[in-house]
Each structure stands twice: as structure tokens, then as C-alpha cells.
GROMACS .gro file of N, CA and C in nm:
model
  477
    1UNK      N    1   1.945  -2.711  -0.456
    1UNK     CA    2   1.834  -2.626  -0.418
    1UNK      C    3   1.742  -2.598  -0.517
    2UNK      N    4   1.610  -2.595  -0.494
    2UNK     CA    5   1.524  -2.586  -0.584
    2UNK      C    6   1.461  -2.450  -0.586
    3UNK      N    7   1.397  -2.392  -0.691
    3UNK     CA    8   1.323  -2.258  -0.698
    3UNK      C    9   1.202  -2.272  -0.771
    4UNK      N   10   1.114  -2.352  -0.692
    4UNK     CA   11   0.996  -2.386  -0.744
    4UNK      C   12   0.955  -2.354  -0.876
    5UNK      N   13   0.942  -2.435  -0.976
    5UNK     CA   14   0.914  -2.433  -1.106
    5UNK      C   15   1.033  -2.426  -1.197
    6UNK      N   16   1.161  -2.450  -1.123
    6UNK     CA   17   1.281  -2.444  -1.221
    6UNK      C   18   1.311  -2.584  -1.259
    7UNK      N   19   1.218  -2.678  -1.242
    7UNK     CA   20   1.256  -2.831  -1.277
    7UNK      C   21   1.212  -2.849  -1.404
    8UNK      N   22   1.158  -2.752  -1.487
    8UNK     CA   23   1.102  -2.787  -1.612
    8UNK      C   24   1.200  -2.755  -1.730
    9UNK      N   25   1.337  -2.751  -1.702
    9UNK     CA   26   1.424  -2.736  -1.802
    9UNK      C   27   1.487  -2.604  -1.806
   10UNK      N   28   1.587  -2.575  -1.898
   10UNK     CA   29   1.654  -2.446  -1.907
   10UNK      C   30   1.613  -2.382  -2.047
   11UNK      N   31   1.632  -2.261  -2.035
   11UNK     CA   32   1.599  -2.170  -2.152
   11UNK      C   33   1.718  -2.173  -2.243
   12UNK      N   34   1.720  -2.090  -2.363
   12UNK     CA   35   1.817  -2.104  -2.469
   12UNK      C   36   1.958  -2.049  -2.415
   13UNK      N   37   1.953  -1.966  -2.314
   13UNK     CA   38   2.075  -1.900  -2.243
   13UNK      C   39   2.123  -1.996  -2.144
   14UNK      N   40   2.068  -2.117  -2.120
   14UNK     CA   41   2.116  -2.212  -2.019
   14UNK      C   42   2.079  -2.190  -1.889
   15UNK      N   43   1.980  -2.100  -1.869
   15UNK     CA   44   1.923  -2.072  -1.733
   15UNK      C   45   1.793  -2.151  -1.709
   16UNK      N   46   1.757  -2.173  -1.594
   16UNK     CA   47   1.634  -2.248  -1.551
   16UNK      C   48   1.513  -2.149  -1.585
   17UNK      N   49   1.401  -2.214  -1.653
   17UNK     CA   50   1.286  -2.132  -1.644
   17UNK      C   51   1.213  -2.142  -1.523
   18UNK      N   52   1.164  -2.034  -1.489
   18UNK     CA   53   1.096  -2.028  -1.349
   18UNK      C   54   0.951  -1.982  -1.374
   19UNK      N   55   0.853  -2.058  -1.297
   19UNK     CA   56   0.724  -2.041  -1.312
   19UNK      C   57   0.662  -1.930  -1.223
   20UNK      N   58   0.714  -1.797  -1.247
   20UNK     CA   59   0.664  -1.692  -1.173
   20UNK      C   60   0.736  -1.664  -1.046
   21UNK      N   61   0.819  -1.732  -0.991
   21UNK     CA   62   0.879  -1.704  -0.880
   21UNK      C   63   1.008  -1.778  -0.841
   22UNK      N   64   1.094  -1.723  -0.768
   22UNK     CA   65   1.218  -1.800  -0.730
   22UNK      C   66   1.222  -1.792  -0.577
   23UNK      N   67   1.318  -1.855  -0.521
   23UNK     CA   68   1.318  -1.864  -0.367
   23UNK      C   69   1.454  -1.821  -0.309
   24UNK      N   70   1.452  -1.773  -0.193
   24UNK     CA   71   1.571  -1.759  -0.136
   24UNK      C   72   1.560  -1.809   0.012
   25UNK      N   73   1.679  -1.852   0.053
   25UNK     CA   74   1.678  -1.929   0.191
   25UNK      C   75   1.670  -1.823   0.308
   26UNK      N   76   1.588  -1.863   0.402
   26UNK     CA   77   1.599  -1.793   0.543
   26UNK      C   78   1.664  -1.868   0.645
   27UNK      N   79   1.693  -1.824   0.757
   27UNK     CA   80   1.762  -1.902   0.853
   27UNK      C   81   1.674  -1.934   0.981
   28UNK      N   82   1.539  -1.972   0.945
   28UNK     CA   83   1.446  -2.003   1.044
   28UNK      C   84   1.477  -2.156   1.093
   29UNK      N   85   1.535  -2.249   1.020
   29UNK     CA   86   1.567  -2.369   1.049
   29UNK      C   87   1.701  -2.399   0.974
   30UNK      N   88   1.761  -2.514   1.037
   30UNK     CA   89   1.895  -2.551   0.985
   30UNK      C   90   1.886  -2.602   0.852
   31UNK      N   91   1.779  -2.677   0.801
   31UNK     CA   92   1.775  -2.729   0.670
   31UNK      C   93   1.760  -2.629   0.579
   32UNK      N   94   1.621  -2.581   0.567
   32UNK     CA   95   1.588  -2.464   0.463
   32UNK      C   96   1.454  -2.434   0.479
   33UNK      N   97   1.436  -2.293   0.494
   33UNK     CA   98   1.314  -2.248   0.481
   33UNK      C   99   1.297  -2.136   0.376
   34UNK      N  100   1.215  -2.149   0.294
   34UNK     CA  101   1.215  -2.070   0.165
   34UNK      C  102   1.108  -1.961   0.176
   35UNK      N  103   1.142  -1.841   0.122
   35UNK     CA  104   1.040  -1.711   0.116
   35UNK      C  105   1.036  -1.709  -0.039
   36UNK      N  106   0.909  -1.686  -0.090
   36UNK     CA  107   0.901  -1.669  -0.244
   36UNK      C  108   0.930  -1.502  -0.264
   37UNK      N  109   1.016  -1.487  -0.366
   37UNK     CA  110   1.029  -1.345  -0.422
   37UNK      C  111   0.957  -1.340  -0.540
   38UNK      N  112   0.854  -1.271  -0.564
   38UNK     CA  113   0.776  -1.297  -0.695
   38UNK      C  114   0.827  -1.182  -0.794
   39UNK      N  115   0.852  -1.253  -0.910
   39UNK     CA  116   0.896  -1.165  -1.023
   39UNK      C  117   0.807  -1.057  -1.064
   40UNK      N  118   0.862  -0.939  -1.067
   40UNK     CA  119   0.781  -0.829  -1.105
   40UNK      C  120   0.773  -0.730  -0.980
   41UNK      N  121   0.785  -0.781  -0.847
   41UNK     CA  122   0.763  -0.716  -0.728
   41UNK      C  123   0.894  -0.632  -0.689
   42UNK      N  124   0.870  -0.550  -0.598
   42UNK     CA  125   0.979  -0.480  -0.537
   42UNK      C  126   1.031  -0.558  -0.429
   43UNK      N  127   1.165  -0.531  -0.429
   43UNK     CA  128   1.256  -0.579  -0.311
   43UNK      C  129   1.302  -0.449  -0.226
   44UNK      N  130   1.235  -0.448  -0.103
   44UNK     CA  131   1.264  -0.333  -0.019
   44UNK      C  132   1.394  -0.346   0.036
   45UNK      N  133   1.500  -0.278   0.007
   45UNK     CA  134   1.637  -0.293   0.056
   45UNK      C  135   1.652  -0.202   0.165
   46UNK      N  136   1.666  -0.266   0.300
   46UNK     CA  137   1.693  -0.174   0.404
   46UNK      C  138   1.828  -0.211   0.477
   47UNK      N  139   1.910  -0.127   0.460
   47UNK     CA  140   2.050  -0.159   0.493
   47UNK      C  141   2.070  -0.124   0.647
   48UNK      N  142   2.125  -0.223   0.738
   48UNK     CA  143   2.157  -0.190   0.862
   48UNK      C  144   2.049  -0.206   0.980
   49UNK      N  145   1.934  -0.242   0.926
   49UNK     CA  146   1.826  -0.276   1.013
   49UNK      C  147   1.812  -0.417   1.048
   50UNK      N  148   1.817  -0.460   1.184
   50UNK     CA  149   1.840  -0.579   1.214
   50UNK      C  150   1.706  -0.682   1.199
   51UNK      N  151   1.727  -0.785   1.130
   51UNK     CA  152   1.606  -0.880   1.109
   51UNK      C  153   1.640  -1.002   1.065
   52UNK      N  154   1.596  -1.113   1.131
   52UNK     CA  155   1.658  -1.259   1.080
   52UNK      C  156   1.551  -1.307   0.991
   53UNK      N  157   1.440  -1.239   0.949
   53UNK     CA  158   1.342  -1.294   0.864
   53UNK      C  159   1.303  -1.195   0.753
   54UNK      N  160   1.248  -1.239   0.649
   54UNK     CA  161   1.209  -1.169   0.528
   54UNK      C  162   1.066  -1.172   0.538
   55UNK      N  163   1.001  -1.061   0.594
   55UNK     CA  164   0.852  -1.080   0.585
   55UNK      C  165   0.797  -1.004   0.456
   56UNK      N  166   0.666  -1.046   0.426
   56UNK     CA  167   0.598  -0.988   0.300
   56UNK      C  168   0.501  -0.898   0.349
   57UNK      N  169   0.495  -0.773   0.286
   57UNK     CA  170   0.414  -0.674   0.318
   57UNK      C  171   0.263  -0.710   0.263
   58UNK      N  172   0.173  -0.603   0.275
   58UNK     CA  173   0.031  -0.626   0.233
   58UNK      C  174   0.030  -0.659   0.081
   59UNK      N  175   0.130  -0.601  -0.005
   59UNK     CA  176   0.124  -0.618  -0.150
   59UNK      C  177   0.212  -0.740  -0.185
   60UNK      N  178   0.274  -0.815  -0.105
   60UNK     CA  179   0.336  -0.943  -0.122
   60UNK      C  180   0.473  -0.916  -0.166
   61UNK      N  181   0.536  -0.787  -0.120
   61UNK     CA  182   0.655  -0.769  -0.157
   61UNK      C  183   0.742  -0.825  -0.034
   62UNK      N  184   0.854  -0.893  -0.072
   62UNK     CA  185   0.924  -0.947   0.016
   62UNK      C  186   1.047  -0.829   0.061
   63UNK      N  187   1.071  -0.841   0.202
   63UNK     CA  188   1.166  -0.736   0.251
   63UNK      C  189   1.296  -0.802   0.306
   64UNK      N  190   1.402  -0.779   0.234
   64UNK     CA  191   1.527  -0.853   0.269
   64UNK      C  192   1.607  -0.748   0.336
   65UNK      N  193   1.670  -0.784   0.450
   65UNK     CA  194   1.751  -0.678   0.524
   65UNK      C  195   1.891  -0.715   0.493
   66UNK      N  196   1.957  -0.602   0.414
   66UNK     CA  197   2.104  -0.619   0.401
   66UNK      C  198   2.192  -0.541   0.502
   67UNK      N  199   2.303  -0.581   0.529
   67UNK     CA  200   2.380  -0.512   0.631
   67UNK      C  201   2.512  -0.453   0.574
   68UNK      N  202   2.572  -0.337   0.611
   68UNK     CA  203   2.696  -0.307   0.569
   68UNK      C  204   2.796  -0.406   0.620
   69UNK      N  205   2.915  -0.446   0.541
   69UNK     CA  206   3.009  -0.531   0.589
   69UNK      C  207   3.077  -0.513   0.725
   70UNK      N  208   3.070  -0.406   0.768
   70UNK     CA  209   3.161  -0.363   0.893
   70UNK      C  210   3.082  -0.392   1.026
   71UNK      N  211   2.945  -0.426   0.996
   71UNK     CA  212   2.885  -0.469   1.123
   71UNK      C  213   2.903  -0.613   1.161
   72UNK      N  214   2.933  -0.622   1.277
   72UNK     CA  215   2.993  -0.758   1.330
   72UNK      C  216   2.883  -0.853   1.343
   73UNK      N  217   2.764  -0.802   1.412
   73UNK     CA  218   2.659  -0.882   1.436
   73UNK      C  219   2.562  -0.905   1.324
   74UNK      N  220   2.561  -1.014   1.257
   74UNK     CA  221   2.481  -1.028   1.145
   74UNK      C  222   2.392  -1.142   1.174
   75UNK      N  223   2.264  -1.129   1.132
   75UNK     CA  224   2.172  -1.250   1.152
   75UNK      C  225   2.212  -1.351   1.050
   76UNK      N  226   2.178  -1.468   1.072
   76UNK     CA  227   2.227  -1.593   0.965
   76UNK      C  228   2.168  -1.547   0.844
   77UNK      N  229   2.043  -1.491   0.838
   77UNK     CA  230   1.973  -1.478   0.710
   77UNK      C  231   2.048  -1.368   0.623
   78UNK      N  232   2.088  -1.264   0.685
   78UNK     CA  233   2.153  -1.150   0.631
   78UNK      C  234   2.285  -1.183   0.593
   79UNK      N  235   2.359  -1.286   0.653
   79UNK     CA  236   2.482  -1.316   0.635
   79UNK      C  237   2.479  -1.403   0.498
   80UNK      N  238   2.373  -1.453   0.442
   80UNK     CA  239   2.372  -1.511   0.335
   80UNK      C  240   2.346  -1.438   0.194
   81UNK      N  241   2.332  -1.311   0.220
   81UNK     CA  242   2.289  -1.240   0.100
   81UNK      C  243   2.405  -1.171   0.063
   82UNK      N  244   2.440  -1.161  -0.064
   82UNK     CA  245   2.565  -1.085  -0.106
   82UNK      C  246   2.518  -1.010  -0.261
   83UNK      N  247   2.564  -0.898  -0.272
   83UNK     CA  248   2.555  -0.840  -0.401
   83UNK      C  249   2.685  -0.836  -0.473
   84UNK      N  250   2.680  -0.858  -0.617
   84UNK     CA  251   2.773  -0.844  -0.708
   84UNK      C  252   2.750  -0.805  -0.845
   85UNK      N  253   2.822  -0.744  -0.905
   85UNK     CA  254   2.793  -0.691  -1.040
   85UNK      C  255   2.799  -0.803  -1.138
   86UNK      N  256   2.691  -0.799  -1.221
   86UNK     CA  257   2.683  -0.875  -1.328
   86UNK      C  258   2.743  -0.841  -1.466
   87UNK      N  259   2.827  -0.913  -1.525
   87UNK     CA  260   2.882  -0.858  -1.644
   87UNK      C  261   2.807  -0.898  -1.777
   88UNK      N  262   2.838  -0.832  -1.888
   88UNK     CA  263   2.786  -0.854  -2.006
   88UNK      C  264   2.607  -0.828  -1.990
   89UNK      N  265   2.580  -0.712  -1.949
   89UNK     CA  266   2.457  -0.667  -1.922
   89UNK      C  267   2.381  -0.669  -2.062
   90UNK      N  268   2.428  -0.622  -2.159
   90UNK     CA  269   2.362  -0.609  -2.286
   90UNK      C  270   2.314  -0.765  -2.327
   91UNK      N  271   2.368  -0.866  -2.288
   91UNK     CA  272   2.320  -0.993  -2.332
   91UNK      C  273   2.196  -1.041  -2.252
   92UNK      N  274   2.163  -0.983  -2.150
   92UNK     CA  275   2.042  -1.020  -2.071
   92UNK      C  276   1.935  -1.007  -2.149
   93UNK      N  277   1.818  -1.101  -2.137
   93UNK     CA  278   1.690  -1.082  -2.179
   93UNK      C  279   1.603  -1.150  -2.084
   94UNK      N  280   1.481  -1.097  -2.089
   94UNK     CA  281   1.377  -1.158  -2.002
   94UNK      C  282   1.354  -1.283  -2.026
   95UNK      N  283   1.331  -1.392  -1.948
   95UNK     CA  284   1.306  -1.539  -1.970
   95UNK      C  285   1.157  -1.554  -2.027
   96UNK      N  286   1.066  -1.466  -1.966
   96UNK     CA  287   0.904  -1.474  -2.002
   96UNK      C  288   0.894  -1.429  -2.131
   97UNK      N  289   0.932  -1.323  -2.176
   97UNK     CA  290   0.891  -1.251  -2.312
   97UNK      C  291   1.011  -1.216  -2.410
   98UNK      N  292   1.124  -1.229  -2.350
   98UNK     CA  293   1.246  -1.208  -2.433
   98UNK      C  294   1.279  -1.075  -2.466
   99UNK      N  295   1.228  -0.981  -2.383
   99UNK     CA  296   1.252  -0.836  -2.401
   99UNK      C  297   1.375  -0.796  -2.330
  100UNK      N  298   1.460  -0.713  -2.412
  100UNK     CA  299   1.594  -0.668  -2.332
  100UNK      C  300   1.570  -0.608  -2.212
  101UNK      N  301   1.666  -0.607  -2.127
  101UNK     CA  302   1.672  -0.553  -2.001
  101UNK      C  303   1.747  -0.433  -2.009
  102UNK      N  304   1.722  -0.299  -1.989
  102UNK     CA  305   1.780  -0.195  -2.000
  102UNK      C  306   1.841  -0.144  -1.854
  103UNK      N  307   1.955  -0.093  -1.848
  103UNK     CA  308   2.015  -0.049  -1.726
  103UNK      C  309   2.117  -0.114  -1.666
  104UNK      N  310   2.140  -0.111  -1.536
  104UNK     CA  311   2.272  -0.194  -1.492
  104UNK      C  312   2.213  -0.308  -1.399
  105UNK      N  313   2.251  -0.427  -1.458
  105UNK     CA  314   2.199  -0.539  -1.383
  105UNK      C  315   2.296  -0.585  -1.274
  106UNK      N  316   2.235  -0.622  -1.152
  106UNK     CA  317   2.315  -0.685  -1.037
  106UNK      C  318   2.256  -0.806  -1.007
  107UNK      N  319   2.329  -0.885  -0.931
  107UNK     CA  320   2.291  -1.020  -0.872
  107UNK      C  321   2.277  -1.021  -0.737
  108UNK      N  322   2.158  -1.062  -0.685
  108UNK     CA  323   2.138  -1.090  -0.535
  108UNK      C  324   2.178  -1.230  -0.518
  109UNK      N  325   2.268  -1.271  -0.443
  109UNK     CA  326   2.320  -1.418  -0.447
  109UNK      C  327   2.306  -1.475  -0.293
  110UNK      N  328   2.249  -1.576  -0.288
  110UNK     CA  329   2.246  -1.617  -0.135
  110UNK      C  330   2.369  -1.723  -0.119
  111UNK      N  331   2.439  -1.683  -0.026
  111UNK     CA  332   2.563  -1.766   0.000
  111UNK      C  333   2.586  -1.761   0.147
  112UNK      N  334   2.698  -1.829   0.188
  112UNK     CA  335   2.727  -1.836   0.328
  112UNK      C  336   2.825  -1.744   0.363
  113UNK      N  337   2.877  -1.638   0.278
  113UNK     CA  338   2.974  -1.548   0.294
  113UNK      C  339   2.916  -1.414   0.376
  114UNK      N  340   2.994  -1.337   0.415
  114UNK     CA  341   2.945  -1.200   0.478
  114UNK      C  342   2.883  -1.127   0.365
  115UNK      N  343   2.814  -1.033   0.423
  115UNK     CA  344   2.729  -0.943   0.332
  115UNK      C  345   2.841  -0.830   0.273
  116UNK      N  346   2.832  -0.820   0.139
  116UNK     CA  347   2.901  -0.720   0.064
  116UNK      C  348   2.813  -0.628  -0.001
  117UNK      N  349   2.798  -0.496   0.044
  117UNK     CA  350   2.720  -0.412  -0.003
  117UNK      C  351   2.784  -0.300  -0.083
  118UNK      N  352   2.752  -0.268  -0.204
  118UNK     CA  353   2.802  -0.150  -0.277
  118UNK      C  354   2.713  -0.054  -0.246
  119UNK      N  355   2.768   0.046  -0.150
  119UNK     CA  356   2.671   0.164  -0.090
  119UNK      C  357   2.653   0.266  -0.213
  120UNK      N  358   2.739   0.261  -0.315
  120UNK     CA  359   2.721   0.368  -0.410
  120UNK      C  360   2.609   0.315  -0.479
  121UNK      N  361   2.563   0.201  -0.486
  121UNK     CA  362   2.444   0.159  -0.551
  121UNK      C  363   2.327   0.150  -0.484
  122UNK      N  364   2.349   0.100  -0.366
  122UNK     CA  365   2.215   0.057  -0.264
  122UNK      C  366   2.251   0.158  -0.149
  123UNK      N  367   2.133   0.240  -0.134
  123UNK     CA  368   2.118   0.316  -0.008
  123UNK      C  369   1.993   0.272   0.080
  124UNK      N  370   1.983   0.295   0.204
  124UNK     CA  371   1.881   0.273   0.280
  124UNK      C  372   1.755   0.301   0.219
  125UNK      N  373   1.659   0.211   0.220
  125UNK     CA  374   1.540   0.218   0.162
  125UNK      C  375   1.511   0.233   0.011
  126UNK      N  376   1.618   0.194  -0.065
  126UNK     CA  377   1.620   0.191  -0.210
  126UNK      C  378   1.527   0.089  -0.253
  127UNK      N  379   1.451   0.098  -0.357
  127UNK     CA  380   1.373  -0.019  -0.406
  127UNK      C  381   1.422  -0.060  -0.529
  128UNK      N  382   1.441  -0.189  -0.537
  128UNK     CA  383   1.481  -0.257  -0.645
  128UNK      C  384   1.376  -0.340  -0.720
  129UNK      N  385   1.338  -0.334  -0.842
  129UNK     CA  386   1.242  -0.394  -0.908
  129UNK      C  387   1.275  -0.531  -0.968
  130UNK      N  388   1.221  -0.621  -0.933
  130UNK     CA  389   1.253  -0.774  -0.983
  130UNK      C  390   1.205  -0.773  -1.126
  131UNK      N  391   1.293  -0.817  -1.226
  131UNK     CA  392   1.235  -0.853  -1.349
  131UNK      C  393   1.238  -1.001  -1.388
  132UNK      N  394   1.203  -1.020  -1.504
  132UNK     CA  395   1.175  -1.177  -1.538
  132UNK      C  396   1.305  -1.257  -1.555
  133UNK      N  397   1.396  -1.222  -1.516
  133UNK     CA  398   1.542  -1.301  -1.539
  133UNK      C  399   1.570  -1.351  -1.407
  134UNK      N  400   1.572  -1.486  -1.383
  134UNK     CA  401   1.615  -1.564  -1.276
  134UNK      C  402   1.702  -1.675  -1.290
  135UNK      N  403   1.774  -1.717  -1.212
  135UNK     CA  404   1.865  -1.832  -1.232
  135UNK      C  405   1.921  -1.908  -1.131
  136UNK      N  406   1.946  -2.002  -1.117
  136UNK     CA  407   1.999  -2.097  -1.024
  136UNK      C  408   2.142  -2.131  -1.062
  137UNK      N  409   2.235  -2.096  -0.971
  137UNK     CA  410   2.362  -2.126  -0.993
  137UNK      C  411   2.405  -2.281  -0.956
  138UNK      N  412   2.517  -2.332  -1.020
  138UNK     CA  413   2.526  -2.462  -1.009
  138UNK      C  414   2.612  -2.500  -0.887
  139UNK      N  415   2.635  -2.391  -0.814
  139UNK     CA  416   2.708  -2.409  -0.688
  139UNK      C  417   2.613  -2.462  -0.578
  140UNK      N  418   2.675  -2.532  -0.491
  140UNK     CA  419   2.593  -2.584  -0.394
  140UNK      C  420   2.517  -2.486  -0.290
  141UNK      N  421   2.382  -2.494  -0.299
  141UNK     CA  422   2.311  -2.418  -0.196
  141UNK      C  423   2.321  -2.274  -0.240
  142UNK      N  424   2.342  -2.226  -0.361
  142UNK     CA  425   2.350  -2.083  -0.392
  142UNK      C  426   2.238  -2.050  -0.494
  143UNK      N  427   2.167  -1.942  -0.466
  143UNK     CA  428   2.045  -1.920  -0.554
  143UNK      C  429   2.101  -1.778  -0.600
  144UNK      N  430   2.084  -1.753  -0.724
  144UNK     CA  431   2.121  -1.616  -0.796
  144UNK      C  432   1.959  -1.567  -0.852
  145UNK      N  433   1.961  -1.434  -0.825
  145UNK     CA  434   1.843  -1.364  -0.884
  145UNK      C  435   1.887  -1.242  -0.961
  146UNK      N  436   1.859  -1.240  -1.057
  146UNK     CA  437   1.895  -1.106  -1.143
  146UNK      C  438   1.798  -1.001  -1.114
  147UNK      N  439   1.841  -0.871  -1.111
  147UNK     CA  440   1.781  -0.766  -1.092
  147UNK      C  441   1.812  -0.660  -1.196
  148UNK      N  442   1.715  -0.560  -1.226
  148UNK     CA  443   1.772  -0.447  -1.328
  148UNK      C  444   1.749  -0.318  -1.232
  149UNK      N  445   1.857  -0.255  -1.259
  149UNK     CA  446   1.863  -0.101  -1.174
  149UNK      C  447   1.872  -0.008  -1.293
  150UNK      N  448   1.765   0.064  -1.328
  150UNK     CA  449   1.777   0.167  -1.410
  150UNK      C  450   1.882   0.266  -1.401
  151UNK      N  451   1.935   0.291  -1.513
  151UNK     CA  452   2.044   0.409  -1.497
  151UNK      C  453   1.975   0.545  -1.477
  152UNK      N  454   2.038   0.638  -1.444
  152UNK     CA  455   1.986   0.767  -1.430
  152UNK      C  456   1.961   0.828  -1.550
  153UNK      N  457   1.833   0.881  -1.573
  153UNK     CA  458   1.794   0.946  -1.702
  153UNK      C  459   1.741   0.864  -1.796
  154UNK      N  460   1.754   0.718  -1.775
  154UNK     CA  461   1.708   0.638  -1.887
  154UNK      C  462   1.551   0.617  -1.871
  155UNK      N  463   1.504   0.590  -1.999
  155UNK     CA  464   1.354   0.575  -1.995
  155UNK      C  465   1.332   0.450  -2.068
  156UNK      N  466   1.206   0.400  -2.018
  156UNK     CA  467   1.147   0.271  -2.073
  156UNK      C  468   1.108   0.295  -2.215
  157UNK      N  469   1.135   0.193  -2.307
  157UNK     CA  470   1.083   0.202  -2.443
  157UNK      C  471   0.927   0.198  -2.454
  158UNK      N  472   0.866   0.286  -2.534
  158UNK     CA  473   0.731   0.292  -2.546
  158UNK      C  474   0.673   0.173  -2.622
  159UNK      N  475   0.550   0.113  -2.570
  159UNK     CA  476   0.510   0.004  -2.620
  159UNK      C  477   0.386   0.036  -2.725
   0.00000   0.00000   0.00000
């Protein structure tokens, strides 16, 4: 699976370098339909609101619909989206500028498994800001996007 711009090699951490965006699959067709998720944009997380598409708003922010795992009727697109914690957060650095990423990092992973939502972390209408760290997993058909969720009370370093 490609992630537009990821074919130019890997960075020193072993991850693909992305030229401004990564892609996630939608279920509009059986082969693949990609929606661009732009680095630096917000991901509007709406849990439990049914939708099989990931529309972009006027600002170009992609809206992905995540479902609680107890819901039986899942759209095919939602069934491919899974959150899991990412270990060794302190080792993450942005691909573009190499700046450290502070906070708690989580992974949005496109898979064929059911949706797993850590509701202590994600609540309805939470906003998640995409950072410049993205990667393609070696697994078949899986795309991993790294996100930064700031800790409570944390502040960004002054520039």
C-alpha cells in the first residue's frame, strides 16, 4: 500500500519519508480508495456516529468516524480503524524537522480488525493534531499514522 510520497526511501529511524501527507483506506470500493490526511491538520474524532466515508471540511481536515467496540453494526471503513498505544514515546522525532514530540503518542492503524477505542483517551468530538511523524507498516495493507496527544498541563517549548 502506498502513501503518496513514501517511495523516496526511509529516514534514519527506518520509517518512510512522506512528502506532506499519508493516506488511509476507505471502503468506497473493493480495491482501495484513499483519502489524504494532511500532516499538521486536525483529525476530528467522532465516536459512535455512523458514516462510511471520511469527508473533508472547508479547512481540509479529514473526519474519521470511530466506533465503540460494543457496537455491532460497523461500516467497513470504521472497521478498519484501530487505536493502540505506541511504546518508547521519548524516541520519536518529527521526520520533517527532527524536533522531539512531547506528550503521549498513539497510533491510528488501518486494519481489518474491529475498532478498539480507549475511551479514557478519546472522547466524542476530541481533536487530535497530526504531527510530522508517519510511517507505513510492513504488514499487508496496513497503514500506520503517528499522532501526538499532549499531556495535561504540558506546554510547548518556546521558539
